[in-house]
């Protein structure tokens, strides 16, 4: 029995080491590792690893798995005994599972994560020989797995390679921003450019409920009043309902009617045919459509042919460069996307994406429901449209409704919990910029 306990202890230590090394390899950036090896005088010895971090992490993960399986087997033997009298029982299996999970969680998850987080490059630098050994030993297996993966990818027609390249680019940009090699603003532009082609029209369009439009039957006086009220340079025109948008009116085309009478006015003659695109169309393709057609507004239609929203060329370009405001746009109409008010208190437009809230505020709101925005998240939580002043509590923040209509949430206050940032930095100053 003493030997068995010793074997369990050694297995726990080895598995913890494998886990810490694996996590360090996953978290490490090429530039960060290169700088650390150079500082320690190990760059020549470890240069081979700089371009094989992902492969090395898979190889070490193989040994981590072996360690966990071995630990389970040793604990099972210690609980059930061994030899001719040994019998595996349900109670023994449950006891083994509980003990094994506790050991794995404490030592190979909590402890290993802490080591990898605080000593990422030191762990790797001290393990160069072992990492090389794992790659030599497990290399053929990794090559076989990679071959099977490539065969399945080709047979299924999946275009995973582009996704992998995109992920690598995003990680590389984030690493260089963290290392101070890229200005945060430039990094944001680069990251937006990388994901630009994968963003759908639905995520950037103006939703149907926010569309400001003119009815085809409106006379010249009414058209002028509506144009003066909304200050847009292009306005959709519909016949009876927004599901029947018949064209786009460019405000500059009304110049010819200055001083004209209502009787001379023919709205239909001024309209330009809009593009009609599905919600799922990538905005990169839509931008090319805008360039070819020289029409800069598209009607977004749902699967049933109804109008889902509107998307302009400005909406598309803003995905890279941020908000662009027309010189005619009234200042009180400009959307404040996400503003830090003071300390851990923020105010957000209801249309801000859940993913952006999570990334910029360092929280983890669920983003797997039937909603994409913070307003949709709160509608799901309340089960109805809340009124001004209502609050909702989550483990990470308190949400207060600042402005709402009977059909939607316009503005929200987000109060982050103080204890959430007891052991980690608060959101950076750029997280508060809109």
CSV table of C-alpha atoms in Angstrom, one decimal:
chain,number,residue,atom,x,y,z
A,1,UNK,CA,0.0,0.0,0.0
A,2,UNK,CA,2.8,2.6,0.8
A,3,UNK,CA,4.2,1.9,-2.7
A,4,UNK,CA,0.7,2.5,-4.2
A,5,UNK,CA,0.3,5.8,-2.4
A,6,UNK,CA,3.8,6.8,-3.6
A,7,UNK,CA,2.8,5.9,-7.2
A,8,UNK,CA,-0.4,8.0,-6.9
A,9,UNK,CA,1.6,11.0,-5.6
A,10,UNK,CA,4.2,10.7,-8.4
A,11,UNK,CA,1.4,10.4,-11.0
A,12,UNK,CA,-0.4,13.5,-9.6
A,13,UNK,CA,2.9,15.5,-9.8
A,14,UNK,CA,3.7,14.3,-13.3
A,15,UNK,CA,0.1,14.9,-14.6
A,16,UNK,CA,0.1,18.4,-13.0
A,17,UNK,CA,3.4,19.1,-14.8
A,18,UNK,CA,2.0,17.9,-18.1
A,19,UNK,CA,-1.1,20.1,-17.6
A,20,UNK,CA,0.8,23.2,-16.7
A,21,UNK,CA,3.2,22.7,-19.7
A,22,UNK,CA,0.3,22.1,-22.0
A,23,UNK,CA,-1.6,25.3,-20.9
A,24,UNK,CA,1.7,27.3,-21.1
A,25,UNK,CA,2.2,26.1,-24.7
A,26,UNK,CA,-1.4,27.0,-25.6
A,27,UNK,CA,-1.2,30.5,-24.0
A,28,UNK,CA,2.3,31.4,-25.2
A,29,UNK,CA,2.9,33.7,-28.2
A,30,UNK,CA,5.7,33.3,-30.6
A,31,UNK,CA,7.1,36.7,-29.9
A,32,UNK,CA,6.8,36.4,-26.2
A,33,UNK,CA,8.6,33.0,-26.1
A,34,UNK,CA,11.3,34.3,-28.4
A,35,UNK,CA,12.0,37.2,-26.1
A,36,UNK,CA,12.1,35.0,-23.0
A,37,UNK,CA,14.4,32.5,-24.6
A,38,UNK,CA,16.7,35.3,-25.8
A,39,UNK,CA,16.7,36.8,-22.3
A,40,UNK,CA,17.7,33.4,-20.8
A,41,UNK,CA,20.3,32.7,-23.5
A,42,UNK,CA,18.4,29.7,-24.8
A,43,UNK,CA,17.2,31.1,-28.2
A,44,UNK,CA,19.6,29.0,-30.3
A,45,UNK,CA,18.5,25.9,-28.3
A,46,UNK,CA,14.8,26.6,-28.5
A,47,UNK,CA,14.4,28.3,-31.8
A,48,UNK,CA,12.9,25.1,-33.3
A,49,UNK,CA,9.9,25.4,-31.0
A,50,UNK,CA,8.8,28.9,-32.1
A,51,UNK,CA,6.9,27.6,-35.1
A,52,UNK,CA,5.7,24.4,-33.5
A,53,UNK,CA,3.8,25.6,-30.4
A,54,UNK,CA,0.4,24.1,-31.4
A,55,UNK,CA,2.0,20.8,-32.4
A,56,UNK,CA,3.9,20.7,-29.1
A,57,UNK,CA,0.8,21.4,-27.0
A,58,UNK,CA,-1.0,18.4,-28.7
A,59,UNK,CA,2.0,16.2,-28.0
A,60,UNK,CA,2.2,17.2,-24.3
A,61,UNK,CA,-1.6,16.8,-24.0
A,62,UNK,CA,-1.2,13.1,-25.0
A,63,UNK,CA,1.0,12.6,-22.0
A,64,UNK,CA,-1.4,14.5,-19.8
A,65,UNK,CA,-4.2,12.1,-20.9
A,66,UNK,CA,-2.0,9.1,-20.1
A,67,UNK,CA,-1.3,10.5,-16.7
A,68,UNK,CA,-5.0,11.0,-15.9
A,69,UNK,CA,-5.9,7.5,-17.0
A,70,UNK,CA,-3.1,6.1,-14.9
A,71,UNK,CA,-4.2,8.1,-11.9
A,72,UNK,CA,-7.7,6.7,-12.2
A,73,UNK,CA,-6.4,3.1,-12.5
A,74,UNK,CA,-4.1,3.5,-9.4
A,75,UNK,CA,-6.9,5.0,-7.3
A,76,UNK,CA,-9.2,2.2,-8.4
A,77,UNK,CA,-6.6,-0.4,-7.3
A,78,UNK,CA,-6.1,1.3,-4.0
A,79,UNK,CA,-9.9,1.3,-3.4
A,80,UNK,CA,-10.7,-2.2,-4.6
A,81,UNK,CA,-7.4,-3.9,-3.8
A,82,UNK,CA,-5.7,-6.2,-6.3
A,83,UNK,CA,-4.9,-9.9,-6.6
A,84,UNK,CA,-7.2,-12.9,-6.7
A,85,UNK,CA,-9.6,-11.4,-4.2
A,86,UNK,CA,-10.0,-8.1,-6.0
A,87,UNK,CA,-13.6,-7.3,-7.2
A,88,UNK,CA,-14.7,-4.1,-9.0
A,89,UNK,CA,-18.0,-2.9,-7.4
A,90,UNK,CA,-20.3,0.1,-8.1
A,91,UNK,CA,-19.4,1.6,-4.8
A,92,UNK,CA,-15.7,1.3,-5.6
A,93,UNK,CA,-16.1,2.9,-9.0
A,94,UNK,CA,-18.0,5.8,-7.6
A,95,UNK,CA,-15.4,6.3,-4.8
A,96,UNK,CA,-12.6,6.1,-7.4
A,97,UNK,CA,-14.4,8.6,-9.7
A,98,UNK,CA,-14.9,11.1,-6.8
A,99,UNK,CA,-11.3,10.8,-5.6
A,100,UNK,CA,-9.9,11.0,-9.2
A,101,UNK,CA,-12.0,14.0,-10.2
A,102,UNK,CA,-11.0,15.8,-7.0
A,103,UNK,CA,-7.3,15.2,-7.6
A,104,UNK,CA,-7.5,16.1,-11.3
A,105,UNK,CA,-9.4,19.2,-10.6
A,106,UNK,CA,-7.2,20.5,-7.7
A,107,UNK,CA,-3.8,19.6,-9.1
A,108,UNK,CA,-4.1,19.3,-12.9
A,109,UNK,CA,-6.6,22.2,-13.3
A,110,UNK,CA,-6.5,24.8,-10.5
A,111,UNK,CA,-2.8,24.4,-9.6
A,112,UNK,CA,-1.6,23.9,-13.2
A,113,UNK,CA,-3.6,26.8,-14.5
A,114,UNK,CA,-2.1,29.1,-11.9
A,115,UNK,CA,1.4,28.0,-12.7
A,116,UNK,CA,0.8,28.3,-16.5
A,117,UNK,CA,-0.8,31.8,-16.1
A,118,UNK,CA,2.0,33.3,-13.9
A,119,UNK,CA,5.0,31.5,-15.3
A,120,UNK,CA,4.1,30.7,-18.9
A,121,UNK,CA,7.5,31.2,-20.5
A,122,UNK,CA,9.5,29.9,-17.6
A,123,UNK,CA,7.7,26.6,-17.7
A,124,UNK,CA,8.4,26.2,-21.4
A,125,UNK,CA,12.0,27.4,-21.2
A,126,UNK,CA,12.7,24.8,-18.5
A,127,UNK,CA,11.1,22.0,-20.5
A,128,UNK,CA,12.6,22.3,-23.9
A,129,UNK,CA,14.2,18.8,-23.8
A,130,UNK,CA,11.0,17.2,-22.6
A,131,UNK,CA,8.9,18.9,-25.3
A,132,UNK,CA,11.4,17.8,-28.0
A,133,UNK,CA,11.1,14.2,-26.6
A,134,UNK,CA,7.3,14.3,-26.7
A,135,UNK,CA,7.3,15.5,-30.3
A,136,UNK,CA,9.7,12.7,-31.3
A,137,UNK,CA,7.7,10.1,-29.5
A,138,UNK,CA,4.2,11.2,-30.4
A,139,UNK,CA,5.1,12.8,-33.8
A,140,UNK,CA,4.0,9.8,-35.9
A,141,UNK,CA,0.7,9.7,-34.1
A,142,UNK,CA,0.1,13.4,-34.6
A,143,UNK,CA,0.9,13.1,-38.3
A,144,UNK,CA,-1.6,10.2,-38.7
A,145,UNK,CA,-4.3,12.2,-36.9
A,146,UNK,CA,-3.5,15.3,-39.1
A,147,UNK,CA,-3.8,13.1,-42.2
A,148,UNK,CA,-7.2,11.7,-41.2
A,149,UNK,CA,-8.4,15.2,-40.3
A,150,UNK,CA,-7.3,16.5,-43.7
A,151,UNK,CA,-9.1,13.6,-45.5
A,152,UNK,CA,-12.3,14.2,-43.6
A,153,UNK,CA,-12.1,17.9,-44.3
A,154,UNK,CA,-11.7,17.3,-48.0
A,155,UNK,CA,-14.5,14.7,-48.2
A,156,UNK,CA,-16.9,17.0,-46.3
A,157,UNK,CA,-16.0,20.0,-48.4
A,158,UNK,CA,-15.5,22.1,-45.2
A,159,UNK,CA,-13.3,25.1,-45.6
A,160,UNK,CA,-11.6,24.9,-42.2
A,161,UNK,CA,-8.3,26.1,-43.4
A,162,UNK,CA,-9.6,29.7,-43.8
A,163,UNK,CA,-11.0,29.5,-40.2
A,164,UNK,CA,-7.7,28.3,-38.9
A,165,UNK,CA,-5.8,31.1,-40.7
A,166,UNK,CA,-8.3,33.6,-39.3
A,167,UNK,CA,-7.9,32.3,-35.7
A,168,UNK,CA,-4.1,32.4,-36.1
A,169,UNK,CA,-4.2,36.0,-37.4
A,170,UNK,CA,-6.5,37.1,-34.5
A,171,UNK,CA,-4.3,35.5,-31.9
A,172,UNK,CA,-1.2,37.0,-33.5
A,173,UNK,CA,-2.7,40.5,-33.4
A,174,UNK,CA,-3.8,40.1,-29.8
A,175,UNK,CA,-0.4,38.8,-28.8
A,176,UNK,CA,1.4,41.7,-30.4
A,177,UNK,CA,-1.0,44.2,-28.8
A,178,UNK,CA,-0.4,42.6,-25.4
A,179,UNK,CA,3.4,42.7,-26.0
A,180,UNK,CA,3.1,46.4,-27.0
A,181,UNK,CA,4.3,45.9,-30.5
A,182,UNK,CA,1.0,47.2,-32.1
A,183,UNK,CA,-0.9,50.3,-31.0
A,184,UNK,CA,-4.3,49.3,-29.6
A,185,UNK,CA,-6.2,51.3,-32.2
A,186,UNK,CA,-4.3,49.7,-35.0
A,187,UNK,CA,-4.8,46.3,-33.5
A,188,UNK,CA,-8.6,46.9,-33.3
A,189,UNK,CA,-8.6,47.9,-37.0
A,190,UNK,CA,-6.6,44.8,-38.0
A,191,UNK,CA,-8.9,42.5,-36.0
A,192,UNK,CA,-12.0,44.0,-37.6
A,193,UNK,CA,-10.5,43.6,-41.0
A,194,UNK,CA,-9.7,39.9,-40.3
A,195,UNK,CA,-13.3,39.1,-39.3
A,196,UNK,CA,-14.9,41.5,-41.8
A,197,UNK,CA,-15.6,38.9,-44.5
A,198,UNK,CA,-17.3,36.5,-42.1
A,199,UNK,CA,-19.7,39.1,-40.6
A,200,UNK,CA,-23.3,38.8,-41.8
A,201,UNK,CA,-25.5,41.6,-42.9
A,202,UNK,CA,-28.0,40.8,-40.1
A,203,UNK,CA,-25.4,41.8,-37.5
A,204,UNK,CA,-24.8,45.3,-38.9
A,205,UNK,CA,-28.1,46.3,-40.4
A,206,UNK,CA,-30.6,48.9,-39.0
A,207,UNK,CA,-33.5,46.7,-37.8
A,208,UNK,CA,-37.0,47.1,-39.2
A,209,UNK,CA,-38.3,48.8,-36.0
A,210,UNK,CA,-35.7,51.6,-36.5
A,211,UNK,CA,-36.3,52.2,-40.2
A,212,UNK,CA,-37.4,55.8,-41.0
A,213,UNK,CA,-39.2,55.7,-44.4
A,214,UNK,CA,-41.5,57.7,-46.7
A,215,UNK,CA,-44.7,56.4,-48.1
A,216,UNK,CA,-45.1,56.4,-51.9
A,217,UNK,CA,-48.4,58.3,-51.5
A,218,UNK,CA,-46.8,61.2,-49.6
A,219,UNK,CA,-47.0,64.6,-51.2
A,220,UNK,CA,-44.1,67.0,-51.6
A,221,UNK,CA,-44.8,68.9,-48.3
A,222,UNK,CA,-44.9,65.6,-46.3
A,223,UNK,CA,-41.7,64.4,-47.9
A,224,UNK,CA,-40.0,67.6,-47.1
A,225,UNK,CA,-41.2,67.5,-43.5
A,226,UNK,CA,-39.9,63.9,-43.0
A,227,UNK,CA,-36.6,64.7,-44.6
A,228,UNK,CA,-36.1,67.7,-42.3
A,229,UNK,CA,-37.0,65.5,-39.3
A,230,UNK,CA,-34.6,62.6,-39.9
A,231,UNK,CA,-31.7,64.4,-41.7
A,232,UNK,CA,-30.7,61.3,-43.7
A,233,UNK,CA,-29.2,61.6,-47.2
A,234,UNK,CA,-31.0,58.4,-48.4
A,235,UNK,CA,-34.5,57.3,-47.4
A,236,UNK,CA,-36.4,54.2,-48.4
A,237,UNK,CA,-39.8,54.6,-49.9
A,238,UNK,CA,-42.5,52.0,-49.3
A,239,UNK,CA,-46.0,51.3,-50.8
A,240,UNK,CA,-48.5,50.4,-48.0
A,241,UNK,CA,-46.1,48.5,-45.8
A,242,UNK,CA,-42.3,48.2,-45.1
A,243,UNK,CA,-42.5,44.8,-46.7
A,244,UNK,CA,-43.0,46.6,-50.0
A,245,UNK,CA,-40.1,49.0,-50.3
A,246,UNK,CA,-40.3,50.2,-53.9
A,247,UNK,CA,-37.1,52.3,-54.0
A,248,UNK,CA,-34.6,54.6,-52.4
A,249,UNK,CA,-34.9,58.4,-52.5
A,250,UNK,CA,-31.7,60.4,-52.6
A,251,UNK,CA,-32.4,63.7,-50.9
A,252,UNK,CA,-30.2,65.6,-53.4
A,253,UNK,CA,-32.7,64.5,-56.2
A,254,UNK,CA,-35.3,66.8,-54.6
A,255,UNK,CA,-33.3,69.9,-55.5
A,256,UNK,CA,-35.2,70.2,-58.8
A,257,UNK,CA,-38.5,70.6,-56.8
A,258,UNK,CA,-37.4,73.6,-54.8
A,259,UNK,CA,-40.1,76.2,-55.4
A,260,UNK,CA,-42.3,73.6,-57.2
A,261,UNK,CA,-45.9,72.9,-56.4
A,262,UNK,CA,-47.3,69.7,-55.1
A,263,UNK,CA,-49.0,69.1,-58.5
A,264,UNK,CA,-45.6,68.9,-60.2
A,265,UNK,CA,-44.2,66.3,-57.8
A,266,UNK,CA,-43.7,62.7,-58.9
A,267,UNK,CA,-42.0,60.7,-56.2
A,268,UNK,CA,-41.8,57.4,-58.1
A,269,UNK,CA,-39.8,59.1,-60.9
A,270,UNK,CA,-37.1,60.0,-58.4
A,271,UNK,CA,-36.6,56.5,-56.9
A,272,UNK,CA,-33.6,54.3,-57.4
A,273,UNK,CA,-33.9,50.5,-57.3
A,274,UNK,CA,-32.4,49.2,-54.0
A,275,UNK,CA,-30.3,46.1,-53.6
A,276,UNK,CA,-32.2,43.3,-51.9
A,277,UNK,CA,-30.0,40.9,-49.9
A,278,UNK,CA,-30.6,38.0,-47.4
A,279,UNK,CA,-29.8,38.4,-43.7
A,280,UNK,CA,-27.0,35.8,-44.0
A,281,UNK,CA,-25.0,37.5,-46.8
A,282,UNK,CA,-21.4,38.3,-45.7
A,283,UNK,CA,-20.8,42.1,-45.6
A,284,UNK,CA,-17.7,41.6,-47.7
A,285,UNK,CA,-19.8,40.4,-50.6
A,286,UNK,CA,-22.3,43.2,-50.0
A,287,UNK,CA,-19.5,45.8,-50.2
A,288,UNK,CA,-18.6,44.5,-53.6
A,289,UNK,CA,-22.2,44.7,-54.6
A,290,UNK,CA,-22.4,48.3,-53.5
A,291,UNK,CA,-19.3,49.1,-55.6
A,292,UNK,CA,-20.6,47.4,-58.7
A,293,UNK,CA,-24.1,48.8,-58.6
A,294,UNK,CA,-23.2,52.3,-57.3
A,295,UNK,CA,-26.3,51.9,-55.0
A,296,UNK,CA,-25.3,52.4,-51.4
A,297,UNK,CA,-28.4,51.1,-49.6
A,298,UNK,CA,-29.7,47.5,-49.4
A,299,UNK,CA,-33.0,46.2,-48.2
A,300,UNK,CA,-32.4,43.1,-46.0
A,301,UNK,CA,-35.0,40.5,-46.4
A,302,UNK,CA,-35.8,37.5,-44.2
A,303,UNK,CA,-36.5,33.9,-45.3
A,304,UNK,CA,-40.2,34.8,-46.0
A,305,UNK,CA,-39.4,37.8,-48.2
A,306,UNK,CA,-40.4,40.4,-45.7
A,307,UNK,CA,-38.2,43.4,-44.8
A,308,UNK,CA,-35.9,42.6,-41.9
A,309,UNK,CA,-33.9,45.8,-42.0
A,310,UNK,CA,-31.7,48.2,-44.0
A,311,UNK,CA,-28.0,48.2,-44.6
A,312,UNK,CA,-25.9,51.0,-46.0
A,313,UNK,CA,-22.4,51.3,-47.2
A,314,UNK,CA,-21.6,53.3,-44.1
A,315,UNK,CA,-22.8,50.4,-41.9
A,316,UNK,CA,-20.4,48.1,-43.7
A,317,UNK,CA,-17.4,50.4,-43.5
A,318,UNK,CA,-18.1,51.1,-39.9
A,319,UNK,CA,-17.3,47.4,-39.1
A,320,UNK,CA,-13.7,48.3,-39.8
A,321,UNK,CA,-13.2,51.9,-38.9
A,322,UNK,CA,-15.9,52.4,-36.2
A,323,UNK,CA,-18.8,54.9,-36.2
A,324,UNK,CA,-19.0,57.3,-39.1
A,325,UNK,CA,-21.3,60.2,-38.6
A,326,UNK,CA,-22.9,62.2,-41.4
A,327,UNK,CA,-22.3,66.0,-41.2
A,328,UNK,CA,-26.1,66.4,-41.2
A,329,UNK,CA,-26.6,64.0,-38.4
A,330,UNK,CA,-27.9,65.7,-35.2
A,331,UNK,CA,-25.6,65.3,-32.3
A,332,UNK,CA,-28.3,64.2,-30.0
A,333,UNK,CA,-29.1,61.4,-32.4
A,334,UNK,CA,-25.6,59.9,-32.4
A,335,UNK,CA,-25.7,56.5,-30.7
A,336,UNK,CA,-23.5,56.2,-27.7
A,337,UNK,CA,-22.5,52.5,-28.1
A,338,UNK,CA,-20.7,51.8,-24.9
A,339,UNK,CA,-19.7,54.5,-22.5
A,340,UNK,CA,-17.9,54.3,-19.1
A,341,UNK,CA,-19.6,56.7,-16.8
A,342,UNK,CA,-17.4,56.2,-13.7
A,343,UNK,CA,-15.6,53.3,-12.0
A,344,UNK,CA,-17.4,50.1,-12.9
A,345,UNK,CA,-20.6,51.8,-14.2
A,346,UNK,CA,-21.2,51.8,-18.0
A,347,UNK,CA,-24.1,52.8,-20.3
A,348,UNK,CA,-24.8,50.8,-23.4
A,349,UNK,CA,-27.0,51.1,-26.4
A,350,UNK,CA,-29.5,48.2,-26.6
A,351,UNK,CA,-28.1,47.1,-30.0
A,352,UNK,CA,-24.5,46.4,-28.7
A,353,UNK,CA,-23.6,42.8,-29.3
A,354,UNK,CA,-23.3,40.4,-26.4
A,355,UNK,CA,-19.9,39.3,-27.7
A,356,UNK,CA,-18.7,42.9,-27.6
A,357,UNK,CA,-20.0,43.5,-24.1
A,358,UNK,CA,-18.2,40.3,-22.9
A,359,UNK,CA,-14.9,41.2,-24.7
A,360,UNK,CA,-14.7,44.8,-23.6
A,361,UNK,CA,-16.0,44.5,-20.1
A,362,UNK,CA,-14.3,41.2,-19.2
A,363,UNK,CA,-17.6,39.3,-18.3
A,364,UNK,CA,-19.2,36.2,-19.7
A,365,UNK,CA,-22.9,36.8,-20.5
A,366,UNK,CA,-24.5,33.9,-22.4
A,367,UNK,CA,-24.4,34.3,-26.1
A,368,UNK,CA,-25.9,30.9,-27.2
A,369,UNK,CA,-29.6,32.0,-26.9
A,370,UNK,CA,-32.0,33.3,-29.6
A,371,UNK,CA,-30.5,36.8,-29.2
A,372,UNK,CA,-27.3,38.7,-30.3
A,373,UNK,CA,-27.6,42.0,-28.4
A,374,UNK,CA,-27.7,43.1,-24.8
A,375,UNK,CA,-31.3,44.2,-25.4
A,376,UNK,CA,-32.2,40.7,-26.6
A,377,UNK,CA,-30.4,39.2,-23.6
A,378,UNK,CA,-32.5,41.3,-21.2
A,379,UNK,CA,-35.8,40.7,-23.1
A,380,UNK,CA,-35.0,37.0,-22.7
A,381,UNK,CA,-34.4,37.5,-19.0
A,382,UNK,CA,-37.5,39.5,-18.3
A,383,UNK,CA,-39.8,37.6,-20.7
A,384,UNK,CA,-41.3,40.9,-21.8
A,385,UNK,CA,-40.3,44.5,-22.6
A,386,UNK,CA,-39.2,46.1,-19.3
A,387,UNK,CA,-40.0,49.7,-18.4
A,388,UNK,CA,-37.6,52.4,-17.4
A,389,UNK,CA,-36.0,51.9,-13.9
A,390,UNK,CA,-36.4,48.1,-13.8
A,391,UNK,CA,-33.3,46.1,-12.9
A,392,UNK,CA,-32.0,42.6,-13.5
A,393,UNK,CA,-29.2,41.0,-11.4
A,394,UNK,CA,-26.6,38.5,-12.8
A,395,UNK,CA,-23.6,37.1,-10.9
A,396,UNK,CA,-21.4,39.6,-12.7
A,397,UNK,CA,-23.4,42.8,-13.1
A,398,UNK,CA,-26.6,44.6,-12.5
A,399,UNK,CA,-28.5,45.9,-15.5
A,400,UNK,CA,-30.8,48.9,-15.2
A,401,UNK,CA,-33.2,50.0,-18.0
A,402,UNK,CA,-32.6,53.7,-18.7
A,403,UNK,CA,-34.8,54.1,-21.7
A,404,UNK,CA,-37.3,51.9,-23.4
A,405,UNK,CA,-40.4,52.0,-25.7
A,406,UNK,CA,-43.3,49.7,-25.6
A,407,UNK,CA,-41.6,47.5,-28.2
A,408,UNK,CA,-37.8,47.7,-27.5
A,409,UNK,CA,-35.0,48.5,-25.0
A,410,UNK,CA,-33.0,51.6,-26.1
A,411,UNK,CA,-30.5,52.3,-23.3
A,412,UNK,CA,-29.1,50.3,-20.5
A,413,UNK,CA,-26.9,51.0,-17.4
A,414,UNK,CA,-24.4,48.2,-16.6
A,415,UNK,CA,-23.0,48.1,-13.0
A,416,UNK,CA,-20.2,45.6,-12.8
A,417,UNK,CA,-19.6,43.9,-9.5
A,418,UNK,CA,-16.6,45.1,-7.5
A,419,UNK,CA,-15.7,41.6,-6.3
A,420,UNK,CA,-15.4,40.4,-9.9
A,421,UNK,CA,-12.1,42.3,-10.3
A,422,UNK,CA,-10.6,41.5,-6.9
A,423,UNK,CA,-7.8,39.4,-8.5
A,424,UNK,CA,-7.7,40.8,-12.0
A,425,UNK,CA,-7.5,44.1,-13.7
A,426,UNK,CA,-10.6,46.2,-14.4
A,427,UNK,CA,-11.6,46.8,-18.0
A,428,UNK,CA,-9.1,49.0,-19.8
A,429,UNK,CA,-9.7,52.6,-20.8
A,430,UNK,CA,-10.3,51.6,-24.4
A,431,UNK,CA,-13.2,49.4,-23.3
A,432,UNK,CA,-15.1,52.5,-22.3
A,433,UNK,CA,-14.7,54.2,-25.7
A,434,UNK,CA,-17.7,54.0,-27.9
